[in-house]
Amino acid sequence: MLDSFRNSLQKLLAKVRGATFIDEKVLDEIIRDFVKTLIDADVNVELAMRIGEKVKERVLNTKVPEGIPLNNFVLRILYEELVELMGKKSYSLNIKPGKLNKIVFVGLQGSGKTTTVAKLAYYLKKKGYKIGIICADTYRLGAYDQLKQLAEQINVPFFGDPNEKNPIKIIKKGLDQFKKMDIVLIDTAGRHKEEKGLINEMKEIVKNVKPDEVILVIDGIIGQRAYDQAKAFAEATKIGSIIVTKLDGSARGGGALAAAAATGAPIKFIGVGEKIEDLEQYVPQRFVSRLIGVSIEDLEELIKAVPKSMIKGKFTLRDIMEYYESMLSQGGITKKLKEIFSLGSISDKQLQIGIKRQLAILKSMTPEELDNPVLLKNRSRVLRIARGSGTSVTDVRRLINQFEMMRKYVRTLMRTRNLTKEAAVAKLLKGDLNIDELKDIKKLKKWV
Ligand code: GDP
Ligand code: MG
């Protein structure tokens, strides 16, 4: 289903899942890829960009629940925004018991109406309903035979008249014959090539047949062009719903679903193949979960609190806080460390004052900020922290930059020496570095 759209989404989300650290730069990259993937699926460019901005804003401004790794949180937000884009809600057919429910199918030629009539008949029959099918396509040669064969294949009563040219007359005769059924599905011609003709044809049928529901069948291949069609349709009838077909093929099906959903018209089913059983009730959550290759259960799991031990591998501001605290309790900083950090000219006393100021800043941060430094890209947070610690925005920013630098040291040590985070921090703290390690760090400094 939607192979290329699914592949790029899954690739992107695997990257998010595997990310050990997400700062604003990484987040921007993720969002850029996300927006590109949507545009490739023919989601409207403006819409795709708006969603990208929304994801970023949500990541930066939401309070990340305690203990949840930021990458899981980002994944969850991407999922939620995709669900929102794809329609959010699921709808069922309006079938009332104890009467004949008339459902008329409309749609441009080749959109998949006739196939979908048979698929839906099969689907509803399996649910235990008594179904009848009427062929009111008097326009296309072979329409009668096509639907008759399909109806026979699924063993559903069929009515049509290849000699009658007036579709309304056929429908009336058919309805008479199917009086005792629960549901009758009526296939029409869709003989027009453009939306306007289609809508007029539909209005004519609705006026004469008084259906309980009209289903517009949209070919997924048309991508975002589905918007105009769905909009005109939704404006023309209050009893309309939508089925998008051929989602097994074209990547643009994603754009078609998003476009149809954007009109507010309910999408009730999707066609996912040529076979009679290739019709599914459309549930955006389930659909998106399949697209991104993460189960609904896993998605729920993602936002449940995870034990602190699982995020141990990340170097956070919390580590810096502990680092400074231990520096103070150790009564200063070793010569070697001063050398590493290029602090040679600073006296111990100055250093102490500096560290105390840093600690005041760190203590004005919330637990979420300590764990997720990306939150500090938000100006109002920085301002709040500066006020709370009696320092300035520049001081807070400087601390964040220093943190970024240390994070790189720690990561280099972890990588080149194959150390755990704790061991790397301890090594750095004690200035316990050999020549090679010092060289690594010096090299690092050039691009810090
Ligand atoms: P109509 O002109 O609107 O009645 O369209 P048809 O039902 O005759 O379908 C046109 C073509 O689309 C046929 O070849 C169908 O097999 C094909 N088709 C319909 N639905 C789907 C679908 O969900 N997936 C695929 N791959 N093909 C479909
Ligand atoms: Mg047809």
Short mmCIF file of C-alpha atoms and ligand atoms in Angstrom, two decimals:
data_model
loop_
_atom_site.label_atom_id
_atom_site.label_comp_id
_atom_site.label_asym_id
_atom_site.label_seq_id
_atom_site.Cartn_x
_atom_site.Cartn_y
_atom_site.Cartn_z
CA MET A 1 0.00 0.00 0.00
CA LEU A 2 1.35 3.42 -1.02
CA ASP A 3 4.78 1.86 -1.29
CA SER A 4 7.08 4.81 -1.87
CA PHE A 5 5.27 7.06 0.63
CA ARG A 6 5.45 4.29 3.20
CA ASN A 7 9.09 3.57 2.52
CA SER A 8 10.21 7.16 2.94
CA LEU A 9 8.11 7.61 6.06
CA GLN A 10 9.47 4.44 7.59
CA LYS A 11 13.03 5.41 6.79
CA LEU A 12 12.53 8.80 8.38
CA LEU A 13 10.84 7.44 11.47
CA ALA A 14 13.48 4.76 11.93
CA LYS A 15 16.00 7.60 11.99
CA VAL A 16 13.99 9.43 14.65
CA ARG A 17 13.67 6.26 16.70
CA GLY A 18 17.37 5.58 16.55
CA ALA A 19 18.46 9.14 17.30
CA THR A 20 20.47 9.34 20.49
CA PHE A 21 20.26 13.07 20.63
CA ILE A 22 17.90 15.61 19.11
CA ASP A 23 18.84 19.25 19.12
CA GLU A 24 17.24 21.96 17.05
CA LYS A 25 19.46 21.21 14.06
CA VAL A 26 18.53 17.53 14.08
CA LEU A 27 14.89 18.43 14.62
CA ASP A 28 14.97 20.78 11.63
CA GLU A 29 16.45 18.00 9.51
CA ILE A 30 13.74 15.58 10.60
CA ILE A 31 11.05 18.10 9.80
CA ARG A 32 12.57 18.95 6.42
CA ASP A 33 12.56 15.26 5.49
CA PHE A 34 9.02 14.90 6.79
CA VAL A 35 7.71 17.81 4.74
CA LYS A 36 9.53 16.55 1.65
CA THR A 37 8.01 13.10 2.08
CA LEU A 38 4.54 14.64 2.29
CA ILE A 39 5.12 16.76 -0.79
CA ASP A 40 6.39 13.70 -2.70
CA ALA A 41 3.10 12.02 -1.83
CA ASP A 42 1.38 15.00 -3.47
CA VAL A 43 0.20 16.58 -0.25
CA ASN A 44 -0.41 20.25 -0.96
CA VAL A 45 2.86 22.14 -0.44
CA GLU A 46 1.43 24.81 1.85
CA LEU A 47 -0.38 22.23 3.91
CA ALA A 48 2.79 20.13 4.23
CA MET A 49 4.81 23.13 5.33
CA ARG A 50 2.22 24.20 7.84
CA ILE A 51 2.35 20.73 9.36
CA GLY A 52 6.14 20.89 9.55
CA GLU A 53 5.90 24.15 11.47
CA LYS A 54 3.29 22.71 13.76
CA VAL A 55 5.47 19.71 14.56
CA LYS A 56 8.37 21.97 15.42
CA GLU A 57 6.28 24.26 17.54
CA ARG A 58 4.79 21.33 19.43
CA VAL A 59 8.17 19.74 20.08
CA LEU A 60 9.67 22.98 21.32
CA ASN A 61 6.72 24.15 23.37
CA THR A 62 5.20 21.05 24.86
CA LYS A 63 6.14 19.88 28.28
CA VAL A 64 7.74 16.52 27.61
CA PRO A 65 6.38 14.08 30.15
CA GLU A 66 9.04 13.13 32.70
CA GLY A 67 11.15 10.16 31.74
CA ILE A 68 10.18 10.08 28.08
CA PRO A 69 13.08 10.19 25.64
CA LEU A 70 12.74 13.10 23.27
CA ASN A 71 12.96 10.92 20.16
CA ASN A 72 9.91 8.94 21.25
CA PHE A 73 8.13 12.16 21.93
CA VAL A 74 8.97 13.50 18.46
CA LEU A 75 7.83 10.24 16.89
CA ARG A 76 4.55 10.47 18.72
CA ILE A 77 3.98 14.04 17.53
CA LEU A 78 4.76 13.09 13.92
CA TYR A 79 2.24 10.28 14.21
CA GLU A 80 -0.43 12.55 15.68
CA GLU A 81 0.07 15.18 12.99
CA LEU A 82 -0.13 12.54 10.26
CA VAL A 83 -3.39 11.24 11.72
CA GLU A 84 -4.74 14.79 11.83
CA LEU A 85 -3.71 15.30 8.19
CA MET A 86 -5.31 12.05 7.08
CA GLY A 87 -8.70 12.82 8.55
CA LYS A 88 -8.47 12.00 12.26
CA LYS A 89 -11.92 10.44 12.61
CA SER A 90 -13.38 7.22 11.29
CA TYR A 91 -16.98 6.99 10.09
CA SER A 92 -19.36 4.15 9.39
CA LEU A 93 -22.16 3.87 6.86
CA ASN A 94 -25.55 5.23 7.94
CA ILE A 95 -27.49 2.00 7.85
CA LYS A 96 -30.87 2.05 9.56
CA PRO A 97 -32.46 -1.23 10.56
CA GLY A 98 -35.95 -2.24 9.42
CA LYS A 99 -35.91 -0.43 6.07
CA LEU A 100 -34.33 -0.54 2.64
CA ASN A 101 -31.20 1.59 2.73
CA LYS A 102 -30.38 3.06 -0.66
CA ILE A 103 -26.76 3.86 -1.39
CA VAL A 104 -25.85 5.54 -4.68
CA PHE A 105 -22.29 5.50 -6.07
CA VAL A 106 -21.00 8.43 -8.12
CA GLY A 107 -17.58 9.29 -9.46
CA LEU A 108 -15.71 10.01 -12.64
CA GLN A 109 -15.30 7.23 -15.17
CA GLY A 110 -12.55 4.79 -14.25
CA SER A 111 -12.40 5.91 -10.60
CA GLY A 112 -13.34 2.43 -9.43
CA LYS A 113 -17.10 2.73 -8.81
CA THR A 114 -18.22 -0.60 -10.23
CA THR A 115 -15.40 -2.51 -8.56
CA THR A 116 -16.14 -0.75 -5.26
CA VAL A 117 -19.87 -1.53 -5.46
CA ALA A 118 -19.01 -5.23 -5.62
CA LYS A 119 -16.39 -4.92 -2.87
CA LEU A 120 -18.78 -3.13 -0.53
CA ALA A 121 -21.56 -5.61 -1.30
CA TYR A 122 -19.20 -8.42 -0.33
CA TYR A 123 -18.12 -6.57 2.83
CA LEU A 124 -21.70 -5.90 3.96
CA LYS A 125 -22.89 -9.37 3.06
CA LYS A 126 -20.26 -10.83 5.35
CA LYS A 127 -21.69 -8.64 8.12
CA GLY A 128 -25.00 -10.40 7.63
CA TYR A 129 -26.96 -7.81 5.62
CA LYS A 130 -29.25 -8.75 2.74
CA ILE A 131 -27.86 -6.90 -0.25
CA GLY A 132 -29.07 -6.07 -3.75
CA ILE A 133 -27.03 -4.47 -6.55
CA ILE A 134 -28.43 -2.27 -9.31
CA CYS A 135 -26.56 -1.32 -12.47
CA ALA A 136 -27.70 2.14 -13.58
CA ASP A 137 -24.76 2.73 -15.90
CA THR A 138 -26.56 2.96 -19.23
CA TYR A 139 -23.71 4.80 -20.81
CA ARG A 140 -20.67 2.57 -20.88
CA LEU A 141 -20.70 -0.45 -23.10
CA GLY A 142 -20.14 -3.59 -21.07
CA ALA A 143 -21.04 -1.93 -17.76
CA TYR A 144 -24.00 -4.25 -17.31
CA ASP A 145 -21.94 -7.42 -17.89
CA GLN A 146 -19.08 -6.25 -15.68
CA LEU A 147 -21.29 -5.70 -12.64
CA LYS A 148 -23.47 -8.75 -13.31
CA GLN A 149 -20.40 -10.96 -13.30
CA LEU A 150 -19.07 -9.42 -10.11
CA ALA A 151 -22.46 -9.85 -8.42
CA GLU A 152 -22.59 -13.50 -9.43
CA GLN A 153 -19.07 -14.03 -8.17
CA ILE A 154 -20.09 -12.94 -4.67
CA ASN A 155 -23.56 -14.39 -4.91
CA VAL A 156 -25.50 -11.16 -4.47
CA PRO A 157 -28.84 -10.51 -6.29
CA PHE A 158 -28.37 -8.19 -9.25
CA PHE A 159 -30.71 -6.02 -11.29
CA GLY A 160 -30.11 -4.24 -14.60
CA ASP A 161 -31.61 -3.78 -18.04
CA PRO A 162 -29.25 -3.46 -21.01
CA ASN A 163 -32.14 -2.32 -23.21
CA GLU A 164 -33.29 0.56 -21.03
CA LYS A 165 -31.53 3.89 -21.62
CA ASN A 166 -32.99 5.84 -18.71
CA PRO A 167 -31.03 5.19 -15.48
CA ILE A 168 -33.81 6.55 -13.22
CA LYS A 169 -36.29 4.06 -14.64
CA ILE A 170 -33.87 1.19 -14.06
CA ILE A 171 -33.23 2.25 -10.48
CA LYS A 172 -36.98 2.46 -9.75
CA LYS A 173 -37.60 -1.00 -11.16
CA GLY A 174 -34.66 -2.41 -9.25
CA LEU A 175 -35.76 -0.83 -5.97
CA ASP A 176 -39.16 -2.42 -6.46
CA GLN A 177 -37.54 -5.80 -6.84
CA PHE A 178 -35.28 -5.36 -3.80
CA LYS A 179 -37.97 -4.04 -1.40
CA LYS A 180 -37.24 -6.75 1.16
CA MET A 181 -33.48 -6.18 1.27
CA ASP A 182 -31.56 -4.31 3.96
CA ILE A 183 -29.31 -2.42 1.60
CA VAL A 184 -29.25 -1.76 -2.11
CA LEU A 185 -26.10 -0.51 -3.82
CA ILE A 186 -26.62 1.51 -7.02
CA ASP A 187 -23.83 1.89 -9.58
CA THR A 188 -24.01 4.88 -11.94
CA ALA A 189 -22.23 5.93 -15.12
CA GLY A 190 -20.04 8.87 -14.17
CA ARG A 191 -20.11 9.81 -17.79
CA HIS A 192 -18.68 13.26 -17.28
CA LYS A 193 -15.04 14.12 -17.36
CA GLU A 194 -15.12 17.11 -15.07
CA GLU A 195 -16.48 17.84 -11.61
CA LYS A 196 -19.36 20.07 -12.64
CA GLY A 197 -21.04 17.52 -14.87
CA LEU A 198 -20.52 14.86 -12.25
CA ILE A 199 -22.23 16.93 -9.56
CA ASN A 200 -25.20 17.73 -11.80
CA GLU A 201 -25.61 14.06 -12.67
CA MET A 202 -25.56 13.24 -8.98
CA LYS A 203 -28.15 15.91 -8.14
CA GLU A 204 -30.49 14.51 -10.77
CA ILE A 205 -30.27 11.01 -9.30
CA VAL A 206 -30.63 12.24 -5.72
CA LYS A 207 -33.75 14.20 -6.64
CA ASN A 208 -35.42 11.18 -8.22
CA VAL A 209 -34.19 8.30 -6.10
CA LYS A 210 -33.91 9.90 -2.64
CA PRO A 211 -30.99 7.77 -1.49
CA ASP A 212 -29.97 7.46 2.16
CA GLU A 213 -26.34 7.97 1.29
CA VAL A 214 -24.31 9.02 -1.74
CA ILE A 215 -20.76 7.73 -2.02
CA LEU A 216 -18.23 9.61 -4.13
CA VAL A 217 -15.52 7.27 -5.41
CA ILE A 218 -12.19 9.04 -5.91
CA ASP A 219 -9.19 7.57 -7.70
CA GLY A 220 -6.16 7.94 -5.40
CA ILE A 221 -3.98 8.62 -8.41
CA ILE A 222 -5.30 12.16 -8.73
CA GLY A 223 -3.52 13.17 -5.51
CA GLN A 224 -4.26 16.66 -4.22
CA ARG A 225 -6.64 17.31 -7.10
CA ALA A 226 -9.10 15.29 -5.01
CA TYR A 227 -9.64 18.46 -3.03
CA ASP A 228 -11.79 20.26 -5.63
CA GLN A 229 -13.84 17.17 -6.34
CA ALA A 230 -14.50 16.36 -2.70
CA LYS A 231 -15.28 19.98 -1.91
CA ALA A 232 -17.81 20.42 -4.71
CA PHE A 233 -19.37 17.12 -3.70
CA ALA A 234 -19.57 17.96 0.02
CA GLU A 235 -21.18 21.30 -0.83
CA ALA A 236 -23.76 19.64 -3.08
CA THR A 237 -25.04 16.98 -0.67
CA LYS A 238 -25.45 16.50 3.05
CA ILE A 239 -25.60 12.73 2.81
CA GLY A 240 -22.30 12.26 1.07
CA SER A 241 -19.31 10.17 2.00
CA ILE A 242 -16.11 9.24 0.20
CA ILE A 243 -14.19 6.15 -0.81
CA VAL A 244 -10.65 6.62 -2.11
CA THR A 245 -9.46 3.77 -4.35
CA LYS A 246 -6.18 2.45 -5.73
CA LEU A 247 -4.19 3.18 -2.61
CA ASP A 248 -2.20 0.04 -3.35
CA GLY A 249 -0.62 1.72 -6.34
CA SER A 250 0.26 5.37 -6.65
CA ALA A 251 2.20 7.19 -3.95
CA ARG A 252 -0.13 10.10 -4.58
CA GLY A 253 -2.91 8.29 -2.74
CA GLY A 254 -1.57 9.90 0.43
CA GLY A 255 -2.14 13.31 -1.09
CA ALA A 256 -5.62 12.31 -2.23
CA LEU A 257 -6.61 11.17 1.27
CA ALA A 258 -5.22 14.34 2.84
CA ALA A 259 -6.98 16.52 0.26
CA ALA A 260 -10.32 14.75 0.68
CA ALA A 261 -10.00 14.89 4.47
CA ALA A 262 -9.23 18.62 4.30
CA THR A 263 -12.70 19.28 2.88
CA GLY A 264 -14.25 17.79 6.01
CA ALA A 265 -16.14 15.15 4.01
CA PRO A 266 -16.13 11.77 5.76
CA ILE A 267 -13.87 9.14 4.17
CA LYS A 268 -15.46 5.81 5.04
CA PHE A 269 -13.55 3.17 3.09
CA ILE A 270 -10.40 2.79 1.06
CA GLY A 271 -9.71 0.54 -1.92
CA VAL A 272 -6.39 -1.25 -1.60
CA GLY A 273 -6.33 -3.63 -4.53
CA GLU A 274 -8.22 -5.11 -7.46
CA LYS A 275 -9.60 -8.13 -5.64
CA ILE A 276 -13.08 -8.26 -4.15
CA GLU A 277 -11.78 -8.33 -0.57
CA ASP A 278 -9.48 -5.33 -1.07
CA LEU A 279 -11.70 -2.83 0.68
CA GLU A 280 -11.14 -1.58 4.21
CA GLN A 281 -12.98 0.60 6.59
CA TYR A 282 -10.89 3.75 6.86
CA VAL A 283 -9.51 4.35 10.33
CA PRO A 284 -6.86 7.10 10.12
CA GLN A 285 -5.03 5.94 13.26
CA ARG A 286 -4.73 2.39 11.98
CA PHE A 287 -3.86 3.57 8.49
CA VAL A 288 -1.06 5.86 9.70
CA SER A 289 0.27 3.24 12.10
CA ARG A 290 0.64 0.87 9.15
CA LEU A 291 2.19 3.55 6.99
CA ILE A 292 4.89 4.33 9.52
CA GLY A 293 5.33 0.69 10.47
CA VAL A 294 4.75 1.18 14.19
CA SER A 295 1.85 -0.65 15.84
CA ILE A 296 -0.81 1.27 17.76
CA GLU A 297 0.30 -0.59 20.91
CA ASP A 298 3.90 0.52 20.37
CA LEU A 299 2.74 4.07 19.79
CA GLU A 300 0.91 3.99 23.12
CA GLU A 301 3.97 2.48 24.75
CA LEU A 302 6.15 5.26 23.38
CA ILE A 303 4.55 7.92 25.49
CA LYS A 304 4.35 5.92 28.66
CA ALA A 305 7.08 6.86 31.09
CA VAL A 306 10.20 4.82 30.58
CA PRO A 307 12.66 4.07 33.36
CA LYS A 308 15.43 6.62 33.78
CA SER A 309 18.01 3.92 33.14
CA MET A 310 16.92 3.84 29.52
CA ILE A 311 17.96 7.42 28.90
CA LYS A 312 21.21 7.04 30.79
CA GLY A 313 23.23 7.00 27.61
CA LYS A 314 22.40 10.61 26.88
CA PHE A 315 24.49 13.42 28.15
CA THR A 316 22.17 16.12 29.47
CA LEU A 317 22.26 19.36 31.42
CA ARG A 318 21.54 17.27 34.47
CA ASP A 319 24.99 15.73 34.04
CA ILE A 320 26.52 19.17 33.82
CA MET A 321 24.78 20.12 37.03
CA GLU A 322 26.27 17.12 38.79
CA TYR A 323 29.61 17.88 37.19
CA TYR A 324 29.66 21.43 38.54
CA GLU A 325 28.45 20.33 41.94
CA SER A 326 31.29 17.87 42.23
CA MET A 327 33.76 20.49 41.01
CA LEU A 328 32.69 22.74 43.85
CA SER A 329 32.91 19.98 46.42
CA GLN A 330 36.34 19.00 45.13
CA GLY A 331 37.40 22.56 45.75
CA GLY A 332 38.35 23.51 42.25
CA ILE A 333 39.54 22.26 38.99
CA THR A 334 42.75 20.47 38.09
CA LYS A 335 45.47 22.09 36.06
CA LYS A 336 45.01 19.64 33.30
CA LEU A 337 41.32 20.41 33.00
CA LYS A 338 42.01 24.11 32.87
CA GLU A 339 44.31 23.35 30.00
CA ILE A 340 41.66 21.27 28.23
CA PHE A 341 39.05 23.96 28.53
CA SER A 342 41.54 26.76 27.78
CA LEU A 343 40.94 28.31 31.18
CA GLY A 344 44.61 28.74 32.04
CA SER A 345 44.42 32.38 33.02
CA ILE A 346 41.47 32.15 35.39
CA SER A 347 42.06 32.06 39.13
CA ASP A 348 40.44 29.40 41.26
CA LYS A 349 38.34 32.04 42.95
CA GLN A 350 37.01 33.43 39.67
CA LEU A 351 36.29 29.92 38.56
CA GLN A 352 34.31 29.21 41.72
CA ILE A 353 32.17 32.29 41.21
CA GLY A 354 31.60 31.28 37.61
CA ILE A 355 30.57 27.75 38.55
CA LYS A 356 28.19 29.02 41.22
CA ARG A 357 26.52 31.24 38.66
CA GLN A 358 26.21 28.29 36.27
CA LEU A 359 24.64 26.22 39.01
CA ALA A 360 22.10 28.95 39.76
CA ILE A 361 21.09 28.90 36.09
CA LEU A 362 20.79 25.11 36.04
CA LYS A 363 18.71 25.12 39.20
CA SER A 364 16.25 27.52 37.58
CA MET A 365 15.53 24.98 34.88
CA THR A 366 12.64 22.53 35.02
CA PRO A 367 13.39 18.79 35.05
CA GLU A 368 12.22 18.60 31.40
CA GLU A 369 14.64 21.32 30.37
CA LEU A 370 17.50 19.58 32.12
CA ASP A 371 16.73 16.40 30.20
CA ASN A 372 15.83 17.94 26.84
CA PRO A 373 18.12 20.88 26.03
CA VAL A 374 16.29 21.42 22.74
CA LEU A 375 13.51 23.04 24.77
CA LEU A 376 15.92 25.84 25.54
CA LYS A 377 15.75 27.06 21.97
CA ASN A 378 12.56 28.68 23.13
CA ARG A 379 13.20 32.36 23.95
CA SER A 380 10.63 32.71 26.68
CA ARG A 381 12.09 29.74 28.52
CA VAL A 382 15.56 31.27 28.37
CA LEU A 383 14.20 34.57 29.63
CA ARG A 384 12.42 32.85 32.52
CA ILE A 385 15.60 31.00 33.50
CA ALA A 386 17.69 34.17 33.34
CA ARG A 387 15.24 35.99 35.61
CA GLY A 388 14.95 33.05 37.99
CA SER A 389 18.71 32.78 38.42
CA GLY A 390 19.42 36.49 38.56
CA THR A 391 21.57 36.26 35.42
CA SER A 392 21.14 37.44 31.83
CA VAL A 393 19.94 35.79 28.65
CA THR A 394 23.55 35.90 27.43
CA ASP A 395 24.70 33.99 30.53
CA VAL A 396 22.07 31.31 29.95
CA ARG A 397 22.99 31.02 26.29
CA ARG A 398 26.68 30.77 27.15
CA LEU A 399 25.96 27.90 29.49
CA ILE A 400 23.98 26.13 26.78
CA ASN A 401 26.89 26.55 24.35
CA GLN A 402 29.32 25.20 26.90
CA PHE A 403 27.03 22.28 27.40
CA GLU A 404 27.03 21.57 23.67
CA MET A 405 30.82 21.61 23.72
CA MET A 406 31.02 19.22 26.65
CA ARG A 407 28.47 16.98 25.07
CA LYS A 408 30.77 16.66 22.09
CA TYR A 409 33.76 15.86 24.35
CA VAL A 410 31.78 13.22 26.17
CA ARG A 411 30.48 11.72 22.96
CA THR A 412 33.95 11.62 21.44
CA LEU A 413 35.29 9.87 24.49
CA MET A 414 32.41 7.42 24.47
CA ARG A 415 32.98 6.66 20.83
CA THR A 416 36.74 6.57 20.54
CA ARG A 417 37.36 4.86 23.90
CA ASN A 418 34.20 2.80 23.88
CA LEU A 419 33.19 4.14 27.30
CA THR A 420 29.83 4.46 29.00
CA LYS A 421 28.60 7.97 29.50
CA GLU A 422 29.37 7.80 33.22
CA ALA A 423 32.92 6.62 32.60
CA ALA A 424 33.47 9.33 29.99
CA VAL A 425 32.18 12.06 32.30
CA ALA A 426 34.31 10.74 35.16
CA LYS A 427 37.40 10.72 32.96
CA LEU A 428 36.79 14.27 31.89
CA LEU A 429 36.04 15.36 35.41
CA LYS A 430 39.27 14.00 36.80
CA GLY A 431 41.27 15.24 33.85
CA ASP A 432 42.33 11.63 33.56
CA LEU A 433 43.12 11.72 29.88
CA ASN A 434 46.04 10.17 28.03
CA ILE A 435 47.86 11.78 25.12
CA ASP A 436 45.61 10.22 22.47
CA GLU A 437 42.46 11.29 24.22
CA LEU A 438 43.78 14.79 24.63
CA LYS A 439 44.58 14.85 20.95
CA ASP A 440 41.04 13.73 20.10
CA ILE A 441 39.64 16.52 22.17
CA LYS A 442 42.00 19.09 20.73
CA LYS A 443 40.98 18.01 17.25
CA LEU A 444 37.39 18.35 18.28
CA LYS A 445 37.94 21.89 19.47
CA LYS A 446 38.73 23.02 15.96
CA TRP A 447 35.22 22.36 14.81
CA VAL A 448 33.39 23.08 18.03
P1 GDP B 1 -15.64 2.86 -12.83
O1 GDP B 1 -15.49 3.31 -14.24
O2 GDP B 1 -15.63 4.02 -11.90
O3 GDP B 1 -16.81 1.97 -12.59
O4 GDP B 1 -14.31 2.03 -12.48
P2 GDP B 1 -14.08 0.45 -12.41
O5 GDP B 1 -14.70 -0.11 -11.18
O6 GDP B 1 -14.47 -0.16 -13.69
O7 GDP B 1 -12.52 0.40 -12.20
C1 GDP B 1 -11.59 0.88 -13.13
C2 GDP B 1 -10.29 0.12 -12.97
O8 GDP B 1 -9.72 0.38 -11.70
C3 GDP B 1 -10.47 -1.38 -13.03
O9 GDP B 1 -9.41 -1.93 -13.77
C4 GDP B 1 -10.37 -1.83 -11.57
O10 GDP B 1 -9.86 -3.13 -11.45
C5 GDP B 1 -9.40 -0.82 -11.03
N1 GDP B 1 -9.54 -0.62 -9.58
C6 GDP B 1 -10.61 -0.25 -8.87
N2 GDP B 1 -10.35 -0.14 -7.57
C7 GDP B 1 -9.03 -0.45 -7.43
C8 GDP B 1 -8.12 -0.52 -6.31
O11 GDP B 1 -8.45 -0.24 -5.14
N3 GDP B 1 -6.84 -0.87 -6.59
C9 GDP B 1 -6.42 -1.16 -7.86
N4 GDP B 1 -5.15 -1.49 -8.04
N5 GDP B 1 -7.24 -1.10 -8.92
C10 GDP B 1 -8.53 -0.75 -8.71
MG MG B 2 -18.36 1.47 -13.83
#
